[in-house]
Coordinates of C-alpha atoms in Angstrom, one line a residue:
M735 CA 88.9 132.6 177.7
A736 CA 89.7 133.4 181.3
D737 CA 87.2 134.9 183.6
S738 CA 87.4 138.7 183.3
S739 CA 87.7 139.1 187.1
R740 CA 90.9 137.3 187.1
L741 CA 92.5 139.3 184.3
L742 CA 95.1 141.9 184.9
P743 CA 94.7 145.3 183.3
L744 CA 96.0 145.5 179.8
E745 CA 99.3 147.3 179.3
S746 CA 100.9 148.7 176.1
H747 CA 103.7 146.5 175.0
V748 CA 106.0 145.9 172.0
T749 CA 107.6 142.5 171.3
S750 CA 109.1 140.8 168.2
N751 CA 105.7 139.2 167.7
S752 CA 103.1 141.7 168.8
F753 CA 102.3 145.3 169.3
L754 CA 99.6 146.7 171.6
H755 CA 98.8 150.3 172.4
V756 CA 96.4 150.8 175.3
P757 CA 95.1 154.4 175.7
E758 CA 95.2 156.1 179.0
G759 CA 92.1 157.6 180.7
N760 CA 88.5 156.6 181.0
P761 CA 88.2 152.9 182.1
G762 CA 84.6 152.8 181.1
P763 CA 84.0 154.6 177.8
P764 CA 80.7 154.1 176.0
I765 CA 82.5 153.6 172.6
I766 CA 86.0 152.4 171.8
D767 CA 87.9 152.1 168.5
V768 CA 90.2 149.1 167.9
I769 CA 92.7 149.2 165.1
F770 CA 93.7 145.7 164.1
F771 CA 96.7 145.4 161.8
L772 CA 97.6 142.5 159.5
P773 CA 101.2 142.3 158.1
G774 CA 102.3 141.2 154.6
N775 CA 104.5 138.3 153.7
P776 CA 106.8 137.6 155.5
G777 CA 104.4 138.1 158.3
L778 CA 106.6 139.7 160.9
V779 CA 104.9 142.6 162.8
E780 CA 108.3 143.8 163.9
Y781 CA 108.8 145.4 160.4
Y782 CA 105.8 147.6 161.3
H783 CA 106.7 148.7 164.8
K784 CA 107.5 152.3 163.7
F785 CA 104.3 152.5 161.5
L786 CA 102.1 151.2 164.3
N787 CA 103.8 153.5 166.8
L788 CA 103.1 156.5 164.6
V789 CA 99.4 155.5 164.1
S790 CA 99.2 155.1 167.9
L791 CA 100.7 158.5 168.6
S792 CA 98.3 160.1 166.2
S793 CA 95.3 158.4 167.9
T794 CA 96.6 159.5 171.3
K795 CA 96.9 163.1 170.2
E796 CA 93.3 163.0 168.8
H797 CA 92.1 161.3 172.0
H798 CA 93.6 164.1 174.1
S799 CA 92.0 166.8 171.9
P800 CA 89.0 168.7 173.4
S801 CA 86.6 167.3 170.7
A802 CA 87.7 163.6 171.0
E803 CA 86.1 161.2 173.4
V804 CA 86.7 157.8 171.9
P805 CA 89.8 156.0 173.1
T806 CA 91.7 153.9 170.5
F807 CA 93.4 150.6 171.0
V808 CA 96.0 149.5 168.4
Y809 CA 97.0 145.9 168.0
G810 CA 99.1 144.0 165.5
A811 CA 100.7 140.5 165.6
S812 CA 102.9 138.4 163.4
L813 CA 101.2 135.9 161.2
L814 CA 101.2 132.2 162.3
G815 CA 104.4 130.5 161.6
F816 CA 106.5 133.7 161.6
E817 CA 106.7 134.1 165.4
L818 CA 110.2 134.5 166.7
P819 CA 111.2 132.5 169.8
E820 CA 112.1 135.4 172.1
A821 CA 108.4 136.3 172.4
I822 CA 107.9 133.1 174.5
R823 CA 110.1 134.5 177.3
F824 CA 107.3 136.3 179.1
T825 CA 107.4 135.6 182.8
D826 CA 103.8 136.7 183.2
L827 CA 101.8 135.6 180.3
S828 CA 98.5 136.4 182.1
K829 CA 99.0 140.0 180.9
Y830 CA 98.9 138.7 177.3
D831 CA 96.5 135.9 177.6
Y832 CA 94.5 137.1 174.6
F833 CA 97.6 136.2 172.5
D834 CA 99.0 133.2 174.5
H835 CA 96.6 130.7 173.0
L836 CA 98.0 131.4 169.6
V837 CA 101.7 131.8 170.6
P838 CA 102.4 128.0 170.9
S839 CA 102.4 127.6 167.2
C840 CA 105.9 128.9 167.1
R841 CA 107.1 126.0 169.2
S842 CA 106.2 123.6 166.4
T843 CA 108.3 124.3 163.2
S844 CA 107.0 121.2 161.4
H845 CA 103.5 122.6 160.7
I846 CA 103.2 125.1 157.8
H847 CA 100.1 127.2 157.8
T848 CA 98.1 127.7 154.7
L849 CA 96.6 131.0 153.5
Q850 CA 93.2 129.9 154.8
D851 CA 94.8 129.0 158.1
E852 CA 96.1 132.6 158.4
I853 CA 92.8 134.1 157.5
D854 CA 90.8 131.9 159.9
L855 CA 93.2 132.3 162.8
S856 CA 93.6 136.0 162.3
H857 CA 89.8 136.4 162.4
L858 CA 89.9 134.3 165.7
R859 CA 92.6 136.5 167.0
L860 CA 90.6 139.6 166.2
Q861 CA 87.6 138.3 168.1
T862 CA 89.8 137.2 171.0
V863 CA 91.7 140.6 171.2
V864 CA 88.4 142.5 171.2
S865 CA 87.0 140.3 173.9
R866 CA 90.1 140.7 176.0
I867 CA 90.0 144.5 175.6
V868 CA 86.4 144.7 176.6
A869 CA 87.0 142.4 179.6
S870 CA 89.6 144.9 180.8
L871 CA 87.1 147.7 180.9
S872 CA 84.5 148.5 183.6
N873 CA 81.6 148.4 181.2
Q874 CA 80.5 146.9 177.9
P875 CA 81.2 149.6 175.3
C876 CA 80.3 149.7 171.6
V877 CA 83.4 148.5 169.7
R878 CA 84.2 149.9 166.3
V879 CA 87.0 148.1 164.4
T880 CA 89.3 149.3 161.7
L881 CA 91.2 146.6 159.8
I882 CA 94.5 147.7 158.3
G883 CA 96.4 145.3 156.1
H884 CA 99.5 145.6 154.0
S885 CA 100.0 143.6 150.8
L886 CA 98.9 140.0 151.7
G887 CA 97.4 141.5 154.9
A888 CA 95.2 143.7 152.8
Y889 CA 93.7 140.6 151.1
M890 CA 93.3 138.9 154.4
A891 CA 91.5 142.0 155.8
V892 CA 89.0 141.7 152.9
K893 CA 88.5 138.0 153.5
I894 CA 88.1 138.5 157.3
N895 CA 85.5 141.2 156.7
Q896 CA 83.7 138.7 154.3
Q897 CA 83.8 136.0 157.0
H898 CA 82.5 138.4 159.7
M899 CA 79.6 139.5 157.5
T900 CA 78.4 135.8 157.4
L901 CA 78.2 135.5 161.1
S902 CA 74.9 135.6 162.9
A903 CA 73.7 138.8 164.5
V904 CA 74.5 137.5 167.9
E905 CA 78.0 136.4 166.9
K906 CA 78.7 139.8 165.3
S907 CA 77.2 141.8 168.2
S908 CA 80.6 142.1 170.1
F909 CA 82.0 144.5 167.5
E910 CA 81.4 146.1 164.1
I911 CA 84.0 146.4 161.4
K912 CA 83.6 150.0 160.3
S913 CA 86.6 150.5 158.0
L914 CA 89.2 148.6 155.9
I915 CA 92.4 150.3 155.0
L916 CA 94.3 148.3 152.4
L917 CA 97.9 149.3 151.8
M918 CA 99.5 148.2 148.6
P919 CA 96.9 145.5 148.0
P920 CA 97.8 143.0 145.3
I921 CA 94.7 143.7 143.3
G922 CA 93.7 141.3 140.6
A923 CA 95.4 138.0 140.0
L924 CA 98.7 137.9 141.8
A925 CA 100.1 135.3 139.4
W926 CA 99.6 137.8 136.6
S927 CA 101.4 140.7 138.2
P928 CA 104.9 141.5 137.0
N929 CA 106.6 139.9 140.0
G930 CA 104.1 137.0 140.0
L931 CA 104.9 136.1 136.4
K932 CA 108.6 135.8 137.5
A933 CA 107.9 133.9 140.8
N934 CA 105.1 131.6 139.7
P935 CA 107.1 129.1 137.6
I936 CA 109.5 128.5 140.4
I937 CA 107.5 128.8 143.6
V938 CA 104.4 126.9 142.3
N939 CA 106.0 124.3 140.0
V940 CA 109.3 123.3 141.7
P941 CA 108.7 120.4 144.1
Y942 CA 109.8 121.0 147.7
F943 CA 110.9 124.5 146.8
P944 CA 110.0 126.0 150.3
S945 CA 112.0 123.4 152.1
L946 CA 114.9 123.7 149.7
L947 CA 115.1 127.4 150.0
Q948 CA 114.8 127.3 153.8
L949 CA 117.8 124.9 153.8
V950 CA 119.9 127.1 151.5
V951 CA 119.2 130.4 153.3
R952 CA 119.6 129.1 156.8
T953 CA 122.9 127.5 155.8
L954 CA 124.2 130.8 154.4
A955 CA 122.9 132.6 157.4
F956 CA 124.9 130.5 159.8
F957 CA 128.1 129.8 157.8
L958 CA 128.8 133.2 156.2
P959 CA 130.6 135.8 158.3
K960 CA 128.1 137.9 160.2
T961 CA 129.4 141.2 158.8
F962 CA 129.3 139.9 155.2
F963 CA 125.8 138.4 155.7
H964 CA 124.6 141.7 157.1
W965 CA 126.1 143.6 154.1
L966 CA 124.5 141.0 151.7
V967 CA 121.0 141.4 153.2
T968 CA 121.3 145.2 153.3
R969 CA 122.3 145.3 149.7
R970 CA 119.5 142.9 148.7
M971 CA 117.0 145.2 150.5
G972 CA 118.1 148.2 148.6
G973 CA 120.9 149.6 150.7
L974 CA 120.9 152.2 153.5
G975 CA 121.2 154.9 151.0
S976 CA 117.6 154.1 149.7
G977 CA 116.2 155.1 153.1
L978 CA 116.3 151.6 154.4
E979 CA 116.4 151.5 158.2
N980 CA 119.0 149.3 159.9
A981 CA 116.4 148.0 162.2
A982 CA 114.6 146.4 159.3
V983 CA 117.8 144.7 158.2
G984 CA 118.1 143.2 161.7
V985 CA 114.5 141.9 161.5
T986 CA 115.2 140.3 158.1
I987 CA 118.4 138.6 159.5
K988 CA 116.4 137.2 162.4
F989 CA 113.8 135.9 160.0
L990 CA 116.4 134.3 157.7
R991 CA 118.0 132.6 160.7
S992 CA 114.7 131.3 162.0
Q993 CA 114.0 127.6 161.9
A994 CA 111.1 127.6 159.5
G995 CA 110.3 131.2 158.6
V996 CA 111.5 131.1 155.0
K997 CA 109.7 127.8 154.4
Q998 CA 106.5 129.3 155.8
S999 CA 106.9 132.4 153.7
I1000 CA 107.4 130.6 150.4
A1001 CA 104.6 128.1 151.2
L1002 CA 102.3 131.0 151.9
A1003 CA 103.5 132.7 148.7
R1004 CA 102.5 129.6 146.8
D1005 CA 99.0 129.8 148.2
E1006 CA 98.9 133.5 147.3
L1007 CA 99.8 132.9 143.7
R1008 CA 97.2 130.2 143.4
Q1009 CA 94.3 131.7 145.3
I1010 CA 94.5 135.5 144.9
T1011 CA 92.5 136.2 141.8
K1012 CA 90.3 139.1 140.6
E1013 CA 87.2 137.1 141.6
S1014 CA 88.5 136.2 145.1
W1015 CA 88.6 139.9 146.1
G1016 CA 84.8 139.9 146.0
E1017 CA 82.2 142.6 145.7
E1018 CA 84.0 144.8 148.3
I1019 CA 86.4 145.8 145.5
W1020 CA 84.8 145.2 142.1
G1021 CA 81.1 145.7 143.0
H1022 CA 81.4 149.2 144.2
R1023 CA 81.1 152.4 142.2
L1024 CA 84.1 154.6 142.4
I1025 CA 84.5 158.3 142.4
R1026 CA 87.2 160.8 141.8
R1027 CA 87.6 163.8 144.2
N1028 CA 89.5 167.0 143.5
E1029 CA 93.1 166.9 144.4
T1030 CA 94.0 169.1 147.3
K1031 CA 97.1 171.3 147.6
R1032 CA 98.3 169.4 150.7
V1033 CA 98.0 165.9 149.1
S1034 CA 99.7 165.5 145.7
D1035 CA 98.0 162.2 144.8
S1036 CA 94.8 161.4 142.8
A1037 CA 92.0 160.0 144.8
Y1038 CA 89.1 157.7 144.3
E1039 CA 86.8 155.7 146.5
D1040 CA 84.8 152.7 147.3
S1041 CA 81.9 152.1 149.8
L1042 CA 78.5 150.6 150.4
D1043 CA 76.0 152.2 152.8
G1044 CA 75.8 150.3 156.0
E1045 CA 79.0 148.4 155.4
A1046 CA 82.6 148.9 156.1
K1047 CA 84.3 151.8 154.2
I1048 CA 87.2 150.7 152.1
H1049 CA 90.3 152.7 151.4
L1050 CA 93.0 151.5 149.0
Y1051 CA 96.4 153.0 148.9
F1052 CA 98.7 152.1 146.0
A1053 CA 102.4 152.8 145.2
E1054 CA 102.8 154.3 141.7
K1055 CA 104.9 151.3 140.6
D1056 CA 104.1 148.0 142.3
G1057 CA 105.3 144.7 140.9
W1058 CA 102.7 142.8 142.9
V1059 CA 99.7 144.4 141.2
E1060 CA 98.2 143.0 138.0
K1061 CA 98.3 145.8 135.5
A1062 CA 95.1 144.9 133.7
A1063 CA 93.2 144.8 137.0
F1064 CA 94.5 148.1 138.1
E1065 CA 93.5 149.7 134.8
E1066 CA 90.0 148.3 135.2
L1067 CA 89.9 149.9 138.7
E1068 CA 91.0 153.2 137.2
K1069 CA 88.4 152.9 134.4
A1070 CA 85.7 152.3 136.9
L1071 CA 86.9 155.5 138.7
H1072 CA 86.9 157.5 135.5
H1073 CA 83.2 156.6 134.7
S1074 CA 81.9 156.9 138.2
R1075 CA 79.8 159.9 139.1
K1076 CA 79.1 160.1 142.8
S1077 CA 79.0 162.7 145.5
P1078 CA 82.5 164.1 146.4
S1079 CA 81.7 163.6 150.1
S1080 CA 82.1 159.8 149.8
P1081 CA 85.1 158.0 151.3
V1082 CA 88.3 158.0 149.4
V1083 CA 90.9 155.6 147.9
N1084 CA 94.2 157.3 147.4
V1085 CA 96.7 156.5 144.7
E1086 CA 100.3 157.7 145.1
K1087 CA 101.4 159.3 141.8
E1088 CA 104.9 160.6 142.5
G1089 CA 106.7 157.4 143.3
R1090 CA 107.5 158.5 146.8
V1091 CA 106.2 155.3 148.4
L1092 CA 107.3 151.8 147.5
H1093 CA 105.5 148.5 148.1
D1094 CA 107.8 147.7 151.1
F1095 CA 107.3 151.2 152.7
C1096 CA 107.5 149.7 156.2
V1097 CA 111.3 149.3 156.0
R1098 CA 112.0 152.9 155.1
G1099 CA 111.5 155.6 157.7
S1100 CA 110.3 158.5 155.5
E1101 CA 107.9 156.4 153.6
C1102 CA 106.6 154.8 156.7
A1103 CA 105.9 158.2 158.2
M1104 CA 104.1 159.3 155.0
V1105 CA 101.8 156.2 154.9
A1106 CA 101.1 156.5 158.7
E1107 CA 100.1 160.1 158.2
K1108 CA 97.7 159.1 155.4
V1109 CA 96.2 156.3 157.5
A1110 CA 95.8 158.5 160.5
L1111 CA 93.9 161.0 158.3
W1112 CA 91.5 158.4 157.0
I1113 CA 90.9 157.1 160.5
K1114 CA 90.1 160.6 161.6
E1115 CA 87.8 161.2 158.7
D1116 CA 86.0 157.9 159.2
R1117 CA 85.5 158.6 162.9
K1118 CA 83.9 162.0 162.2
A1119 CA 81.5 160.3 159.7
Q1120 CA 80.4 157.6 162.2

C-alpha cells in the first residue's frame, strides 16, 4: 500500500471494471459508511452501473438532508477473470491504486479463478478499498460497511462476512461489517434448484466444457454478422420488449467477445454447483429466528427477517419465481418465518410476491430502479438503528 501522503484525493469514476462514488463535503467525518457491491456470475460490474448509480444518488440525497451527517462511499468491481481490457487504459493509475494491484489479473487469460479465489480476493479488495478511502481523509473515522451481493455475489458476501468474523480484533479494527443485503441469493443447494438440475449434468460432468464453450461462443461472436449477433443476444436475453436495456446487451456482447470471460464464467458456475449447499450458507441464514411483519400499503410484498444482536443485519430479497433457488430450502425458510415470533421492530427480509422482479433485474431498467429503491430504504433503516 502506498504511503497516504503520496496519494491523490479519491474521485468518483465509472469504468467497465469498477464503480466508485465519492461523496462531497467534509474531508474529516467521524463516521463514514462504505457500500461494497459484489456482482453475480458473469461477474461484470458494468451490468450494475445503473443500480449502483441509483443507490449512490439516494445516499447523496440523504447525506444532504438536515438530519444526515454520515457520508457514504459506494464501490463495486468486476470479479477476477471478468475484467475487460479497456479498464487498463488509465493514464494515471495512482488515482485508482486501491484497485491497480488487482487489475493485472485481466492481462493473463490462462489462469481461471476458483470460487474460493473470488471470495478471498474480494475480501482483500474490501480491506484495500477501505484502507484507501480512509487514507484519503484527514482523520481516522469509524468505518461501517454494508455488503451488497447479487446471486453468487450474495453467497460471497456471506462467506466474506464469515471470514471477517474470524479475524483478530486488531485485524478487524479498521472497519465493521454492519449489514448484508443479499439480492436473489441462491439459497439451499444450487445443484438442486430448477436451473441447477438442468445445468449440473453438462457443466459438472462434461470434460473441458468451459474451454469448449468459450471456443464456440467466441467463434460465433467474431464470424457472425454483427447485426445478426446483436439480434441473437438480444433475443436470448428476453428481447427489448421485456424491459431489457440495450446497454446490457452491449455489455453481454463485450463479455462474449472477451478472450476468456465465458471460460471463467462456466468454470465458476461449476464451483458454484459443487460448493453452494444448504450447509455452506452457515448460521447467518439457517441459525436465525425469522419474523413476519405486517405488510404496508406502500410495499406490496411479504416480509420477514434475520438478525443476531451484535452482528451484521441480514436482508434477503427474492424474486417470486427464481430458477436458481432450491424449492425445498426456500420452503424451509418460509416455514421458519411462519413459526417465528419476534418483535416487529427487528430487521426485515423482503420477498417479492407479484413477479415484478426477475433474477437478472440488473439488465432491466424498471426492475433495477425498484430493487435500488428497496436497497436504499434498508440502508436508511439500518443507519437509523446504528
